[in-house]
PDB file of C-alpha atoms in Angstrom:
ATOM      1  CA  MET A   1     -15.437   0.741 -18.207  1.00 88.00           C
ATOM      2  CA  ASP A   2     -12.866   2.287 -15.882  1.00 90.00           C
ATOM      3  CA  ALA A   3     -14.086   0.234 -12.919  1.00 91.00           C
ATOM      4  CA  LEU A   4     -13.984  -2.955 -14.994  1.00 93.00           C
ATOM      5  CA  LEU A   5     -10.421  -2.260 -16.144  1.00 95.00           C
ATOM      6  CA  ARG A   6      -9.330  -1.509 -12.558  1.00 94.00           C
ATOM      7  CA  MET A   7     -10.838  -4.815 -11.476  1.00 94.00           C
ATOM      8  CA  CYS A   8      -8.932  -6.531 -14.286  1.00 96.00           C
ATOM      9  CA  GLU A   9      -5.718  -4.911 -13.022  1.00 95.00           C
ATOM     10  CA  ASP A  10      -6.584  -6.110  -9.500  1.00 93.00           C
ATOM     11  CA  HIS A  11      -6.858  -9.661 -10.805  1.00 94.00           C
ATOM     12  CA  TYR A  12      -3.927  -9.502 -13.218  1.00 95.00           C
ATOM     13  CA  TYR A  13      -1.490  -8.127 -10.632  1.00 93.00           C
ATOM     14  CA  ASP A  14      -2.977  -9.988  -7.634  1.00 91.00           C
ATOM     15  CA  PHE A  15      -3.905  -6.736  -5.875  1.00 90.00           C
ATOM     16  CA  ASP A  16      -7.261  -8.265  -4.954  1.00 88.00           C
ATOM     17  CA  PRO A  17      -7.648 -12.024  -5.423  1.00 84.00           C
ATOM     18  CA  ARG A  18     -11.381 -11.655  -4.759  1.00 90.00           C
ATOM     19  CA  ALA A  19     -11.861  -9.577  -7.938  1.00 90.00           C
ATOM     20  CA  ASP A  20     -14.537 -11.446  -9.887  1.00 94.00           C
ATOM     21  CA  VAL A  21     -13.711 -10.442 -13.443  1.00 96.00           C
ATOM     22  CA  PRO A  22     -16.207 -12.813 -15.138  1.00 96.00           C
ATOM     23  CA  VAL A  23     -19.129 -11.316 -13.202  1.00 95.00           C
ATOM     24  CA  ALA A  24     -17.920  -7.786 -13.953  1.00 95.00           C
ATOM     25  CA  ALA A  25     -17.552  -8.704 -17.632  1.00 95.00           C
ATOM     26  CA  ALA A  26     -21.096 -10.093 -17.713  1.00 94.00           C
ATOM     27  CA  HIS A  27     -22.344  -6.894 -16.095  1.00 93.00           C
ATOM     28  CA  ALA A  28     -20.521  -4.808 -18.722  1.00 93.00           C
ATOM     29  CA  LEU A  29     -22.132  -6.896 -21.472  1.00 91.00           C
ATOM     30  CA  SER A  30     -25.542  -6.220 -19.949  1.00 91.00           C
ATOM     31  CA  GLU A  31     -24.798  -2.504 -20.344  1.00 89.00           C
ATOM     32  CA  ASP A  32     -24.268  -2.994 -24.105  1.00 85.00           C
ATOM     33  CA  LEU A  33     -20.475  -2.862 -24.013  1.00 85.00           C
ATOM     34  CA  MET A  34     -19.682  -5.465 -26.670  1.00 88.00           C
ATOM     35  CA  LEU A  35     -16.063  -6.506 -26.949  1.00 93.00           C
ATOM     36  CA  PRO A  36     -14.984 -10.045 -27.881  1.00 95.00           C
ATOM     37  CA  ALA A  37     -12.753 -10.362 -24.813  1.00 95.00           C
ATOM     38  CA  LEU A  38     -15.698  -9.378 -22.589  1.00 94.00           C
ATOM     39  CA  VAL A  39     -17.799 -12.161 -24.059  1.00 95.00           C
ATOM     40  CA  ASP A  40     -14.988 -14.646 -23.456  1.00 96.00           C
ATOM     41  CA  LEU A  41     -14.423 -13.384 -19.897  1.00 96.00           C
ATOM     42  CA  ALA A  42     -18.134 -13.525 -19.074  1.00 95.00           C
ATOM     43  CA  CYS A  43     -18.159 -17.230 -20.026  1.00 95.00           C
ATOM     44  CA  LEU A  44     -15.507 -18.091 -17.423  1.00 96.00           C
ATOM     45  CA  ARG A  45     -15.683 -18.765 -13.707  1.00 94.00           C
ATOM     46  CA  HIS A  46     -13.774 -16.892 -11.017  1.00 92.00           C
ATOM     47  CA  GLU A  47     -11.656 -20.026 -10.518  1.00 93.00           C
ATOM     48  CA  ASP A  48     -10.427 -19.930 -14.147  1.00 94.00           C
ATOM     49  CA  ARG A  49      -7.569 -17.631 -13.138  1.00 93.00           C
ATOM     50  CA  ALA A  50      -5.136 -18.583 -15.911  1.00 94.00           C
ATOM     51  CA  GLU A  51      -7.712 -18.084 -18.675  1.00 96.00           C
ATOM     52  CA  ILE A  52      -8.806 -14.758 -17.182  1.00 96.00           C
ATOM     53  CA  ARG A  53      -5.192 -13.618 -16.952  1.00 95.00           C
ATOM     54  CA  THR A  54      -4.698 -14.484 -20.632  1.00 96.00           C
ATOM     55  CA  LEU A  55      -7.744 -12.460 -21.714  1.00 97.00           C
ATOM     56  CA  ILE A  56      -7.073  -9.294 -19.710  1.00 97.00           C
ATOM     57  CA  PRO A  57      -4.387  -7.845 -22.043  1.00 97.00           C
ATOM     58  CA  GLN A  58      -6.736  -8.554 -24.981  1.00 97.00           C
ATOM     59  CA  LEU A  59      -9.532  -6.660 -23.220  1.00 97.00           C
ATOM     60  CA  PHE A  60      -7.286  -3.635 -22.686  1.00 97.00           C
ATOM     61  CA  THR A  61      -6.293  -3.722 -26.365  1.00 97.00           C
ATOM     62  CA  GLU A  62      -9.913  -3.957 -27.501  1.00 96.00           C
ATOM     63  CA  ALA A  63     -10.826  -1.096 -25.159  1.00 94.00           C
ATOM     64  CA  GLY A  64      -8.097   1.012 -26.773  1.00 95.00           C
ATOM     65  CA  ARG A  65      -6.065   1.357 -23.597  1.00 95.00           C
ATOM     66  CA  PRO A  66      -2.628   0.062 -22.710  1.00 95.00           C
ATOM     67  CA  LEU A  67      -2.370  -2.382 -19.831  1.00 95.00           C
ATOM     68  CA  PRO A  68      -0.355  -0.415 -17.262  1.00 93.00           C
ATOM     69  CA  SER A  69       2.717  -1.932 -15.690  1.00 91.00           C
ATOM     70  CA  LYS A  70       2.331  -3.326 -12.204  1.00 90.00           C
ATOM     71  CA  ALA A  71       4.271  -0.355 -10.795  1.00 87.00           C
ATOM     72  CA  ALA A  72       2.040   2.136 -12.640  1.00 88.00           C
ATOM     73  CA  ALA A  73      -1.137   0.395 -11.496  1.00 91.00           C
ATOM     74  CA  ALA A  74       0.121   0.278  -7.893  1.00 89.00           C
ATOM     75  CA  PHE A  75       1.080   3.956  -7.951  1.00 87.00           C
ATOM     76  CA  ALA A  76      -2.355   4.906  -9.326  1.00 89.00           C
ATOM     77  CA  ARG A  77      -3.971   2.870  -6.536  1.00 91.00           C
ATOM     78  CA  ALA A  78      -1.777   4.595  -3.926  1.00 89.00           C
ATOM     79  CA  LYS A  79      -2.820   8.010  -5.251  1.00 90.00           C
ATOM     80  CA  ALA A  80      -6.487   6.986  -5.090  1.00 93.00           C
ATOM     81  CA  VAL A  81      -6.115   5.755  -1.493  1.00 92.00           C
ATOM     82  CA  ALA A  82      -4.364   8.999  -0.544  1.00 91.00           C
ATOM     83  CA  GLN A  83      -7.199  11.047  -2.045  1.00 95.00           C
ATOM     84  CA  GLN A  84      -9.832   8.954  -0.265  1.00 96.00           C
ATOM     85  CA  CYS A  85      -8.049   9.554   3.038  1.00 91.00           C
ATOM     86  CA  LEU A  86      -7.798  13.304   2.409  1.00 92.00           C
ATOM     87  CA  ASP A  87     -11.500  13.348   1.497  1.00 95.00           C
ATOM     88  CA  GLY A  88     -12.358  11.639   4.788  1.00 91.00           C
ATOM     89  CA  LEU A  89     -13.550   8.424   3.148  1.00 95.00           C
ATOM     90  CA  LEU A  90     -10.745   6.443   4.812  1.00 88.00           C
ATOM     91  CA  SER A  91      -9.124   6.988   8.186  1.00 81.00           C
ATOM     92  CA  PRO A  92      -5.318   7.134   8.343  1.00 78.00           C
ATOM     93  CA  ASP A  93      -5.391   3.667   9.935  1.00 74.00           C
ATOM     94  CA  GLU A  94      -7.425   2.333   7.000  1.00 82.00           C
ATOM     95  CA  ALA A  95      -5.185   4.060   4.443  1.00 83.00           C
ATOM     96  CA  ILE A  96      -1.777   3.087   5.773  1.00 81.00           C
ATOM     97  CA  VAL A  97      -1.999  -0.626   4.992  1.00 79.00           C
ATOM     98  CA  PRO A  98      -2.895  -0.276   1.276  1.00 85.00           C
ATOM     99  CA  LEU A  99      -0.362   2.554   0.906  1.00 85.00           C
ATOM    100  CA  ILE A 100       2.361   0.346   2.323  1.00 80.00           C
ATOM    101  CA  ARG A 101       1.287  -2.479   0.026  1.00 81.00           C
ATOM    102  CA  PHE A 102       1.190  -0.340  -3.111  1.00 84.00           C
ATOM    103  CA  LEU A 103       4.266   1.822  -2.468  1.00 81.00           C
ATOM    104  CA  MET A 104       6.593  -0.597  -0.715  1.00 76.00           C
ATOM    105  CA  ARG A 105       5.628  -4.139  -1.567  1.00 69.00           C
ATOM    106  CA  VAL A 106       5.174  -3.677  -5.326  1.00 71.00           C
ATOM    107  CA  PRO A 107       8.478  -3.322  -7.185  1.00 68.00           C
ATOM    108  CA  SER A 108       9.052   0.206  -8.435  1.00 67.00           C
ATOM    109  CA  CYS A 109       9.380   1.114 -12.090  1.00 66.00           C
ATOM    110  CA  GLY A 110      13.061   1.876 -11.757  1.00 57.00           C
ATOM    111  CA  GLY A 111      15.688   3.349  -9.523  1.00 44.00           C
ATOM    112  CA  MET A 112      15.843   2.745  -5.816  1.00 41.00           C
ATOM    113  CA  TYR A 113      12.397   4.154  -5.116  1.00 45.00           C
ATOM    114  CA  CYS A 114      10.608   5.434  -8.182  1.00 50.00           C
ATOM    115  CA  HIS A 115       7.659   6.921  -6.376  1.00 52.00           C
ATOM    116  CA  ASP A 116       9.809   9.404  -4.460  1.00 49.00           C
ATOM    117  CA  GLU A 117       6.804  10.542  -2.435  1.00 46.00           C
ATOM    118  CA  GLY A 118       8.399  10.546   0.977  1.00 46.00           C
ATOM    119  CA  ASP A 119       9.356   7.652   3.146  1.00 55.00           C
ATOM    120  CA  ILE A 120       6.265   5.506   3.672  1.00 62.00           C
ATOM    121  CA  LEU A 121       8.433   3.238   5.827  1.00 57.00           C
ATOM    122  CA  ARG A 122       8.403   5.764   8.669  1.00 57.00           C
ATOM    123  CA  PHE A 123       4.618   5.724   8.675  1.00 62.00           C
ATOM    124  CA  GLU A 124       4.572   1.921   8.645  1.00 55.00           C
ATOM    125  CA  GLU A 125       6.870   1.779  11.657  1.00 55.00           C
ATOM    126  CA  THR A 126       4.926   4.487  13.478  1.00 54.00           C
ATOM    127  CA  HIS A 127       1.666   2.696  12.660  1.00 53.00           C
ATOM    128  CA  HIS A 128       3.099  -0.540  14.015  1.00 53.00           C
ATOM    129  CA  ALA A 129       4.401   1.163  17.167  1.00 50.00           C
ATOM    130  CA  GLY A 130       1.060   2.870  17.713  1.00 50.00           C
ATOM    131  CA  HIS A 131      -0.724  -0.471  17.600  1.00 50.00           C
ATOM    132  CA  ASN A 132       1.767  -2.328  19.764  1.00 49.00           C
ATOM    133  CA  LEU A 133       0.006  -3.643  22.849  1.00 42.00           C
ATOM    134  CA  GLU A 134       2.977  -2.922  25.068  1.00 49.00           C
ATOM    135  CA  GLN A 135       3.733   0.686  25.887  1.00 47.00           C
ATOM    136  CA  PRO A 136       7.146   1.724  24.552  1.00 47.00           C
ATOM    137  CA  ALA A 137       9.728   2.766  27.071  1.00 49.00           C
ATOM    138  CA  THR A 138      10.050   6.486  27.725  1.00 48.00           C
ATOM    139  CA  GLY A 139      12.267   8.216  25.184  1.00 47.00           C
ATOM    140  CA  THR A 140      11.713   5.661  22.426  1.00 44.00           C
ATOM    141  CA  VAL A 141       9.655   7.891  20.116  1.00 37.00           C
ATOM    142  CA  PRO A 142      11.232   7.485  16.659  1.00 37.00           C
ATOM    143  CA  ASP A 143      13.570  10.310  15.643  1.00 36.00           C
ATOM    144  CA  TRP A 144      11.555  11.062  12.506  1.00 35.00           C
ATOM    145  CA  PHE A 145       8.650  12.260  14.679  1.00 38.00           C
ATOM    146  CA  PRO A 146      10.435  14.252  17.374  1.00 43.00           C
ATOM    147  CA  ASP A 147       7.353  16.442  17.929  1.00 48.00           C
ATOM    148  CA  ASN A 148       5.039  13.433  17.814  1.00 52.00           C
ATOM    149  CA  ASP A 149       3.077  15.131  15.017  1.00 65.00           C
ATOM    150  CA  ALA A 150       2.721  12.059  12.796  1.00 67.00           C
ATOM    151  CA  ALA A 151      -0.819  12.873  11.691  1.00 69.00           C
ATOM    152  CA  GLU A 152       0.183  16.205  10.129  1.00 77.00           C
ATOM    153  CA  GLN A 153       3.213  14.672   8.448  1.00 77.00           C
ATOM    154  CA  PHE A 154       1.013  11.895   7.117  1.00 78.00           C
ATOM    155  CA  ARG A 155      -1.470  14.423   5.684  1.00 82.00           C
ATOM    156  CA  GLU A 156       1.407  16.247   3.992  1.00 84.00           C
ATOM    157  CA  PHE A 157       2.611  12.933   2.574  1.00 82.00           C
ATOM    158  CA  LEU A 158      -0.902  12.172   1.277  1.00 85.00           C
ATOM    159  CA  HIS A 159      -1.166  15.584  -0.345  1.00 88.00           C
ATOM    160  CA  SER A 160       2.235  15.267  -2.050  1.00 84.00           C
ATOM    161  CA  LEU A 161       1.189  11.868  -3.335  1.00 85.00           C
ATOM    162  CA  THR A 162      -2.124  13.104  -4.784  1.00 88.00           C
ATOM    163  CA  VAL A 163      -0.509  16.018  -6.640  1.00 87.00           C
ATOM    164  CA  SER A 164       2.445  13.987  -7.916  1.00 81.00           C
ATOM    165  CA  ASP A 165       2.967  14.035 -11.659  1.00 79.00           C
ATOM    166  CA  HIS A 166       5.149  10.918 -11.570  1.00 75.00           C
ATOM    167  CA  GLU A 167       4.393   8.494 -14.398  1.00 76.00           C
ATOM    168  CA  CYS A 168       5.616   4.956 -13.800  1.00 76.00           C
ATOM    169  CA  ALA A 169       6.997   3.224 -16.858  1.00 68.00           C
TER     170      ALA A 169
END
């Protein structure tokens, strides 16, 4: 059920436009999870985006769970990506792009930067500089990495993210 609800969040908040909620709903029905919204979702096609979007809050209600806000869902995804990277399931290069998307490109739940888990922007800029085809001029290493120890700082950032007790509204 958790995987199905995450997929519904992916669709609802456009985190993953490829999320095929009707197929996942049909699969859940085949595992004897009978909820009216699941039946309705399983009867739709992936292209029926508006109808799927209408049924997702109903599914969460029937499952007895609140539909998280977009900020809360994005923060949970960022924590999961951070844990996968720390566990060695994702490389830092594979983790940085979804972290940037979930922590910077999704509006926060309040304040200037609700997640307060360090400055992901510095890692984005370092990532970009590290993948620039042209070699930077001597002395242009960003000030935030004066020792050029970005990997360790990134691991510390990931750890602080995974242990965060922040709850987005």
